[in-house]
mmCIF file of C-alpha atoms in Angstrom:
data_model
loop_
_atom_site.group_PDB
_atom_site.id
_atom_site.type_symbol
_atom_site.label_atom_id
_atom_site.label_comp_id
_atom_site.label_asym_id
_atom_site.label_seq_id
_atom_site.Cartn_x
_atom_site.Cartn_y
_atom_site.Cartn_z
ATOM 1 C CA MET R 53 64.194 86.362 154.860
ATOM 2 C CA PHE R 54 65.843 83.785 153.073
ATOM 3 C CA PHE R 55 63.644 84.936 149.801
ATOM 4 C CA ASN R 56 64.499 88.704 150.696
ATOM 5 C CA THR R 57 68.293 87.276 150.960
ATOM 6 C CA PHE R 58 68.182 85.933 147.610
ATOM 7 C CA ILE R 59 66.567 88.496 146.038
ATOM 8 C CA VAL R 60 69.378 90.979 146.852
ATOM 9 C CA LEU R 61 71.825 88.448 146.237
ATOM 10 C CA ALA R 62 69.985 88.166 142.094
ATOM 11 C CA ALA R 63 69.884 91.414 141.906
ATOM 12 C CA VAL R 64 73.800 92.068 142.851
ATOM 13 C CA SER R 65 74.634 88.991 140.823
ATOM 14 C CA SER R 66 72.984 90.511 137.698
ATOM 15 C CA SER R 67 74.235 94.106 138.104
ATOM 16 C CA ALA R 68 77.529 92.848 138.329
ATOM 17 C CA LEU R 69 77.017 90.876 135.258
ATOM 18 C CA LEU R 70 75.734 94.072 133.259
ATOM 19 C CA ASN R 71 79.558 95.490 134.315
ATOM 20 C CA VAL R 72 81.203 92.375 133.235
ATOM 21 C CA GLN R 73 79.122 93.130 129.979
ATOM 22 C CA ALA R 74 80.443 96.774 129.869
ATOM 23 C CA HIS R 75 81.704 97.741 126.205
ATOM 24 C CA GLY R 76 83.027 100.534 124.337
ATOM 25 C CA THR R 77 83.306 100.453 120.906
ATOM 26 C CA ILE R 78 84.779 102.288 117.443
ATOM 27 C CA THR R 79 81.372 103.404 115.360
ATOM 28 C CA GLY R 80 83.274 105.680 112.750
ATOM 29 C CA VAL R 81 86.574 107.134 111.226
ATOM 30 C CA THR R 82 86.530 110.126 109.394
ATOM 31 C CA GLY R 83 89.256 109.993 107.095
ATOM 32 C CA ALA R 84 91.116 113.039 105.879
ATOM 33 C CA ASN R 85 89.588 112.068 101.986
ATOM 34 C CA GLY R 86 86.160 112.512 103.381
ATOM 35 C CA VAL R 87 85.605 108.910 103.532
ATOM 36 C CA GLN R 88 83.198 107.540 106.425
ATOM 37 C CA ALA R 89 83.829 104.089 107.623
ATOM 38 C CA ALA R 90 83.403 102.107 111.410
ATOM 39 C CA GLY R 91 85.397 99.508 113.373
ATOM 40 C CA PHE R 92 85.663 96.049 112.244
ATOM 41 C CA GLY R 93 82.069 93.872 113.304
ATOM 42 C CA ILE R 94 80.137 96.801 113.808
ATOM 43 C CA ILE R 95 76.449 96.153 112.841
ATOM 44 C CA ALA R 96 75.331 99.758 111.785
ATOM 45 C CA THR R 97 71.294 98.972 112.897
ATOM 46 C CA THR R 98 72.349 98.325 116.456
ATOM 47 C CA PRO R 99 71.120 101.684 118.876
ATOM 48 C CA ARG R 100 72.943 103.551 120.235
ATOM 49 C CA ASP R 101 70.938 105.339 123.517
ATOM 50 C CA GLY R 102 71.063 101.738 125.635
ATOM 51 C CA SER R 103 73.493 100.697 128.052
ATOM 52 C CA THR R 104 72.486 97.025 128.909
ATOM 53 C CA ARG R 105 73.740 94.022 127.127
ATOM 54 C CA LYS R 106 71.253 93.470 124.760
ATOM 55 C CA PRO R 107 71.134 94.773 121.960
ATOM 56 C CA PHE R 108 73.802 97.440 122.518
ATOM 57 C CA GLU R 109 76.916 95.638 123.134
ATOM 58 C CA GLN R 110 76.166 93.197 120.262
ATOM 59 C CA ASP R 111 79.092 94.420 118.217
ATOM 60 C CA THR R 112 81.604 95.680 120.662
ATOM 61 C CA SER R 113 84.364 93.549 119.924
ATOM 62 C CA VAL R 114 86.247 91.836 122.980
ATOM 63 C CA ILE R 115 90.363 91.695 122.142
ATOM 64 C CA ARG R 116 92.198 89.896 124.613
ATOM 65 C CA ASP R 117 96.143 88.971 124.091
ATOM 66 C CA ASN R 118 95.919 84.930 125.835
ATOM 67 C CA GLU R 119 92.978 84.718 123.067
ATOM 68 C CA ILE R 120 95.056 85.748 119.855
ATOM 69 C CA ALA R 121 98.184 83.871 121.329
ATOM 70 C CA SER R 122 95.681 80.658 122.078
ATOM 71 C CA GLY R 123 94.187 80.816 118.057
ATOM 72 C CA LYS R 124 90.834 81.319 119.551
ATOM 73 C CA THR R 125 90.438 84.194 117.966
ATOM 74 C CA GLY R 126 92.509 86.740 115.310
ATOM 75 C CA VAL R 127 94.315 90.039 116.347
ATOM 76 C CA CYS R 128 90.991 91.814 116.630
ATOM 77 C CA GLY R 129 89.442 90.100 118.693
ATOM 78 C CA ARG R 130 85.307 89.114 118.573
ATOM 79 C CA THR R 131 81.774 90.582 118.853
ATOM 80 C CA ALA R 132 78.869 88.705 120.593
ATOM 81 C CA ALA R 133 76.808 88.656 117.188
ATOM 82 C CA GLY R 134 79.626 87.918 114.945
ATOM 83 C CA GLY R 135 82.567 85.689 116.527
ATOM 84 C CA ASN R 136 85.550 86.003 115.529
ATOM 85 C CA ASN R 137 86.938 89.331 113.108
ATOM 86 C CA ASP R 138 88.040 87.946 110.783
ATOM 87 C CA VAL R 139 91.098 89.942 109.100
ATOM 88 C CA ALA R 140 91.456 89.752 105.589
ATOM 89 C CA ALA R 141 87.415 89.599 105.246
ATOM 90 C CA GLN R 142 87.086 92.264 107.207
ATOM 91 C CA LEU R 143 89.884 94.133 105.006
ATOM 92 C CA ALA R 144 88.707 93.263 101.808
ATOM 93 C CA ALA R 145 85.230 94.677 102.733
ATOM 94 C CA ALA R 146 86.694 97.997 103.948
ATOM 95 C CA SER R 147 88.687 98.644 100.606
ATOM 96 C CA GLN R 148 85.875 97.754 98.738
ATOM 97 C CA ALA R 149 83.704 100.402 100.436
ATOM 98 C CA GLY R 150 86.565 102.806 100.410
ATOM 99 C CA LEU R 151 89.498 103.376 102.940
ATOM 100 C CA PRO R 152 89.610 106.426 105.026
ATOM 101 C CA THR R 153 92.849 108.277 104.990
ATOM 102 C CA ALA R 154 95.162 109.812 108.034
ATOM 103 C CA ALA R 155 95.656 113.160 107.641
ATOM 104 C CA ALA R 156 99.215 114.108 106.197
ATOM 105 C CA ASP R 157 100.206 114.055 109.585
ATOM 106 C CA GLY R 158 99.500 110.498 110.587
ATOM 107 C CA SER R 159 96.467 111.218 112.366
ATOM 108 C CA VAL R 160 93.211 109.391 112.241
ATOM 109 C CA THR R 161 89.556 110.931 113.917
ATOM 110 C CA MET R 162 87.600 107.999 115.474
ATOM 111 C CA THR R 163 84.365 108.099 117.350
ATOM 112 C CA LEU R 164 84.308 105.851 120.201
ATOM 113 C CA HIS R 165 80.998 104.766 121.345
ATOM 114 C CA GLN R 166 80.921 104.157 125.549
ATOM 115 C CA VAL R 167 77.915 101.676 125.903
ATOM 116 C CA ASN R 168 78.495 101.626 129.629
ATOM 117 C CA GLY R 169 80.931 102.258 132.691
ATOM 118 C CA ASP R 170 83.922 99.372 131.482
ATOM 119 C CA GLY R 171 83.951 100.987 128.060
ATOM 120 C CA ALA R 172 85.971 104.279 129.294
ATOM 121 C CA GLY R 173 89.498 105.025 128.532
ATOM 122 C CA PRO R 174 92.027 105.360 128.436
ATOM 123 C CA TYR R 175 92.612 103.438 124.970
ATOM 124 C CA THR R 176 95.993 102.232 123.600
ATOM 125 C CA CYS R 177 96.403 101.572 119.972
ATOM 126 C CA ASP R 178 98.797 99.976 117.638
ATOM 127 C CA VAL R 179 99.133 99.604 113.789
ATOM 128 C CA SER R 180 100.223 96.867 111.267
ATOM 129 C CA GLY R 181 100.665 97.736 107.954
ATOM 130 C CA ASP R 182 101.173 93.892 107.089
ATOM 131 C CA GLY R 183 97.402 92.760 108.089
ATOM 132 C CA GLY R 184 98.039 92.486 111.429
ATOM 133 C CA ASN R 185 101.285 90.244 111.247
ATOM 134 C CA THR R 186 103.405 93.113 113.208
ATOM 135 C CA PHE R 187 102.093 95.918 114.944
ATOM 136 C CA VAL R 188 103.954 98.852 116.466
ATOM 137 C CA ALA R 189 102.500 101.662 118.966
ATOM 138 C CA ALA R 190 100.543 104.493 117.601
ATOM 139 C CA THR R 191 100.462 107.658 119.356
ATOM 140 C CA VAL R 192 96.669 108.615 121.067
ATOM 141 C CA THR R 193 96.870 112.107 121.196
ATOM 142 C CA GLN R 194 93.015 112.831 121.617
ATOM 143 C CA GLN R 195 91.914 110.376 124.588
ATOM 144 C CA VAL R 196 88.512 108.856 126.169
ATOM 145 C CA PRO R 197 88.332 109.861 129.947
ATOM 146 C CA GLY R 198 88.314 107.485 132.103
ATOM 147 C CA LYS R 199 90.577 105.724 134.981
ATOM 148 C CA ASN R 200 92.174 101.975 134.235
ATOM 149 C CA GLY R 201 88.725 101.527 131.688
ATOM 150 C CA ARG R 202 86.143 102.569 134.082
ATOM 151 C CA SER R 203 83.663 105.943 134.084
ATOM 152 C CA LYS R 204 80.490 106.796 134.791
ATOM 153 C CA ALA R 205 79.740 107.488 131.226
ATOM 154 C CA LYS R 206 77.142 105.442 129.273
ATOM 155 C CA ALA R 207 75.465 105.393 125.811
ATOM 156 C CA THR R 208 78.334 108.424 125.275
ATOM 157 C CA ASP R 209 80.336 108.943 121.903
ATOM 158 C CA PHE R 210 84.184 110.251 122.722
ATOM 159 C CA ALA R 211 86.354 111.555 120.103
ATOM 160 C CA LEU R 212 89.795 109.475 120.028
ATOM 161 C CA THR R 213 92.312 110.133 117.847
ATOM 162 C CA ALA R 214 95.939 108.005 116.788
ATOM 163 C CA GLN R 215 98.927 109.024 115.319
ATOM 164 C CA LEU R 216 100.160 106.558 112.658
ATOM 165 C CA PRO R 217 103.983 106.532 113.126
ATOM 166 C CA ALA R 218 106.546 108.497 110.804
ATOM 167 C CA GLY R 219 107.327 106.955 107.787
ATOM 168 C CA MET R 220 104.528 103.831 107.763
ATOM 169 C CA ALA R 221 103.614 101.790 105.228
ATOM 170 C CA CYS R 222 100.832 100.442 104.915
ATOM 171 C CA THR R 223 100.529 98.052 102.593
ATOM 172 C CA ALA R 224 97.834 95.165 103.565
ATOM 173 C CA GLY R 225 94.407 94.411 102.072
ATOM 174 C CA PRO R 226 93.527 93.339 98.511
ATOM 175 C CA ASN R 227 95.051 96.834 97.126
ATOM 176 C CA GLY R 228 98.216 96.535 98.995
ATOM 177 C CA ASP R 229 97.302 100.094 101.080
ATOM 178 C CA ALA R 230 96.009 99.305 104.096
ATOM 179 C CA CYS R 231 96.930 99.673 107.402
ATOM 180 C CA LEU R 232 95.272 98.173 110.705
ATOM 181 C CA LEU R 233 94.711 100.453 113.585
ATOM 182 C CA ARG R 234 93.789 98.388 116.467
ATOM 183 C CA CYS R 235 92.339 100.534 119.643
ATOM 184 C CA ARG R 236 91.673 98.695 122.656
ATOM 185 C CA ASN R 237 91.013 99.810 127.073
ATOM 186 C CA PRO R 238 92.411 98.170 129.921
ATOM 187 C CA ALA R 239 89.141 97.318 131.282
ATOM 188 C CA ASN R 240 89.724 93.682 133.569
ATOM 189 C CA ALA R 241 86.342 92.210 131.697
ATOM 190 C CA GLY R 242 87.962 93.268 128.066
ATOM 191 C CA PRO R 243 89.888 94.799 126.906
ATOM 192 C CA PHE R 244 87.106 96.452 124.973
ATOM 193 C CA GLY R 245 87.849 98.044 121.792
ATOM 194 C CA SER R 246 87.856 97.821 117.518
ATOM 195 C CA CYS R 247 90.409 97.780 114.757
ATOM 196 C CA VAL R 248 89.907 99.829 111.764
ATOM 197 C CA ALA R 249 91.032 100.114 108.243
ATOM 198 C CA VAL R 250 93.204 103.116 106.948
ATOM 199 C CA ALA R 251 95.138 104.152 104.013
ATOM 200 C CA GLN R 252 97.797 106.492 104.113
ATOM 201 C CA ASP R 253 97.452 110.263 102.803
ATOM 202 C CA GLY R 254 98.878 110.303 99.189
ATOM 203 C CA ALA R 255 102.453 112.100 100.839
ATOM 204 C CA ALA R 256 102.937 109.898 103.801
ATOM 205 C CA ALA R 257 102.172 106.834 101.675
ATOM 206 C CA ALA R 258 104.810 107.808 99.284
ATOM 207 C CA THR R 259 107.301 108.343 101.970
ATOM 208 C CA GLY R 260 106.742 104.705 103.664
ATOM 209 C CA ASN R 261 106.856 102.993 100.667
ATOM 210 C CA ALA R 262 109.454 104.481 99.230
ATOM 211 C CA THR R 263 112.035 102.615 102.037
ATOM 212 C CA ALA R 264 110.712 99.614 101.494
ATOM 213 C CA ALA R 265 111.173 99.980 97.389
ATOM 214 C CA ALA R 266 114.297 101.115 98.276
ATOM 215 C CA ALA R 267 115.543 98.467 99.859
ATOM 216 C CA GLY R 268 113.818 95.515 97.118
ATOM 217 C CA THR R 269 115.617 98.240 94.431
ATOM 218 C CA ALA R 270 119.203 97.161 96.273
ATOM 219 C CA ALA R 271 118.494 93.516 96.427
ATOM 220 C CA GLY R 272 117.725 93.094 93.039
ATOM 221 C CA ALA R 273 120.355 95.420 91.848
ATOM 222 C CA ALA R 274 123.006 92.946 94.046
ATOM 223 C CA ALA R 275 121.339 89.496 92.618
ATOM 224 C CA ALA R 276 121.472 91.138 88.979
ATOM 225 C CA ASP R 277 125.327 92.389 88.888
ATOM 226 C CA PRO R 278 127.128 90.682 92.227
ATOM 227 C CA ALA R 279 130.640 92.501 90.742
ATOM 228 C CA ALA R 280 128.841 95.815 91.279
ATOM 229 C CA GLY R 281 126.965 94.353 94.640
ATOM 230 C CA ALA R 282 130.025 93.511 95.599
ATOM 231 C CA ALA R 283 131.635 97.018 95.033
ATOM 232 C CA ALA R 284 129.047 98.725 96.461
ATOM 233 C CA ALA R 285 129.746 96.528 100.218
ATOM 234 C CA GLY R 286 133.056 96.971 99.566
ATOM 235 C CA THR R 287 133.932 93.418 98.850
ATOM 236 C CA PRO R 288 137.554 92.445 96.521
ATOM 237 C CA PRO R 289 136.597 91.559 93.006
ATOM 238 C CA THR R 290 136.097 87.544 92.208
ATOM 239 C CA ASP R 291 138.913 86.136 90.500
ATOM 240 C CA ALA R 292 136.307 85.924 87.212
ATOM 241 C CA ALA R 293 136.235 89.358 87.446
ATOM 242 C CA ALA R 294 139.976 89.984 87.867
ATOM 243 C CA GLY R 295 140.382 87.152 85.237
ATOM 244 C CA THR R 296 138.508 89.909 83.015
ATOM 245 C CA ALA R 297 140.182 92.878 83.680
ATOM 246 C CA ALA R 298 143.817 90.965 82.405
ATOM 247 C CA THR R 299 142.124 89.628 79.491
ATOM 248 C CA GLY R 300 141.152 93.214 79.070
ATOM 249 C CA ALA R 301 144.773 94.696 79.654
ATOM 250 C CA ALA R 302 146.714 92.331 77.341
ATOM 251 C CA ALA R 303 143.405 92.733 74.543
ATOM 252 C CA GLY R 304 144.952 96.660 75.387
ATOM 253 C CA THR R 305 148.755 95.847 75.093
ATOM 254 C CA ALA R 306 148.435 94.090 71.987
ATOM 255 C CA ALA R 307 146.266 96.679 70.275
ATOM 256 C CA THR R 308 148.861 99.218 71.123
ATOM 257 C CA GLY R 309 151.566 97.224 69.944
ATOM 258 C CA ALA R 310 149.740 96.547 66.629
ATOM 259 C CA ALA R 311 148.768 100.337 66.631
ATOM 260 C CA GLU R 312 152.701 101.537 67.117
ATOM 261 C CA ALA R 313 153.817 98.642 64.526
ATOM 262 C CA PRO R 314 153.310 100.759 61.020
ATOM 263 C CA ALA R 315 154.919 103.843 62.355
ATOM 264 C CA ALA R 316 158.092 101.716 63.467
ATOM 265 C CA GLY R 317 157.719 99.780 60.038
ATOM 266 C CA THR R 318 159.999 101.996 57.884
ATOM 267 C CA GLY R 319 163.169 101.807 60.043
ATOM 268 C CA ALA R 320 162.275 97.809 60.786
ATOM 269 C CA THR R 321 162.316 96.723 56.876
ATOM 270 C CA ALA R 322 165.068 99.034 55.717
ATOM 271 C CA GLU R 323 167.091 96.927 58.093
ATOM 272 C CA THR R 324 165.354 93.723 57.774
ATOM 273 C CA ALA R 325 164.950 93.650 54.449
ATOM 274 C CA PRO R 326 168.770 93.184 53.521
ATOM 275 C CA ALA R 327 168.192 89.371 55.492
ATOM 276 C CA ASP R 328 164.982 88.974 54.238
ATOM 277 C CA ALA R 329 166.250 89.695 50.756
ATOM 278 C CA THR R 330 169.269 87.867 50.914
ATOM 279 C CA ALA R 331 167.322 84.643 52.340
ATOM 280 C CA GLU R 332 165.352 85.052 49.155
ATOM 281 C CA THR R 333 168.203 86.358 46.634
ATOM 282 C CA ALA R 334 170.209 83.589 47.109
ATOM 283 C CA PRO R 335 167.952 80.967 44.875
ATOM 284 C CA ALA R 336 167.428 84.076 42.600
ATOM 285 C CA ASP R 337 171.474 84.141 42.179
ATOM 286 C CA ALA R 338 171.551 80.198 42.107
ATOM 287 C CA THR R 339 168.770 80.668 39.112
ATOM 288 C CA ALA R 340 170.558 83.363 37.289
ATOM 289 C CA GLU R 341 173.819 81.491 37.512
ATOM 290 C CA ALA R 342 172.593 78.165 35.923
ATOM 291 C CA ALA R 343 171.081 80.475 32.835
ATOM 292 C CA PRO R 344 173.830 81.033 31.305
ATOM 293 C CA ARG R 345 175.283 77.591 31.476
ATOM 294 C CA ARG R 346 172.557 76.237 29.491
ATOM 295 C CA ARG R 347 172.948 78.484 26.919
ATOM 296 C CA ASP R 348 176.716 77.943 26.729
ATOM 297 C CA ARG R 349 176.194 74.560 26.001
#
């Protein structure tokens, strides 16, 4: 009796362990540019036709906020086979292989492989344009079925589509053009999911990056020309600027006077000449008078 009870308990424990290890992971990303990729940590040779822990769950990521906060993992979690998903290394590898692009409306089409019960939906996604430092919510437009991360599906692929926010600037990775899209479910034993690297569609990338570029240009202009920056901001000119303006005004006044002098010169000379002539003539007259006296002698 005791032995039979032990066997039953062992079976229940084994079943519970399998449920705890249940997983869902992103095995495919299809870019609008035709590029195919996969989630971080995915091992291409992992079989996808079973639902047991080994080997079917070895490359599924567990992404827990408490582990991220403690520094145990990075923002993309860990896998059983590879450990911590190194974001910088994964971004570099993804960029070298070629990044799938989002559609013109920001949509990213993915394949979510549900290994077993706890890999179900619903999934939530967020996106980082700076390599994982900051995240904003992405909109899931095609969802994986499930409730609270559970369903009866196993060894099944589902479509998962998420839409990047309008104006999203992707500046991560070695080429400065990658966004980090992270999707995970709410399973108690998880959350389970993946991170993927994507690039924006050309037009969307231009729109998103234009905002950052405009801000940078404005800051640069203000630094290069404080007076222009102050004027743009509605700030009164500095003393130096006012002094410069005053100097310019004085120079302009002098120039005006000089320009007018020749025109008034004729009249001024007519009146001034006698006074000047008197001053200059006196010695001349004295000389004229002295000369005859010398001759008379």
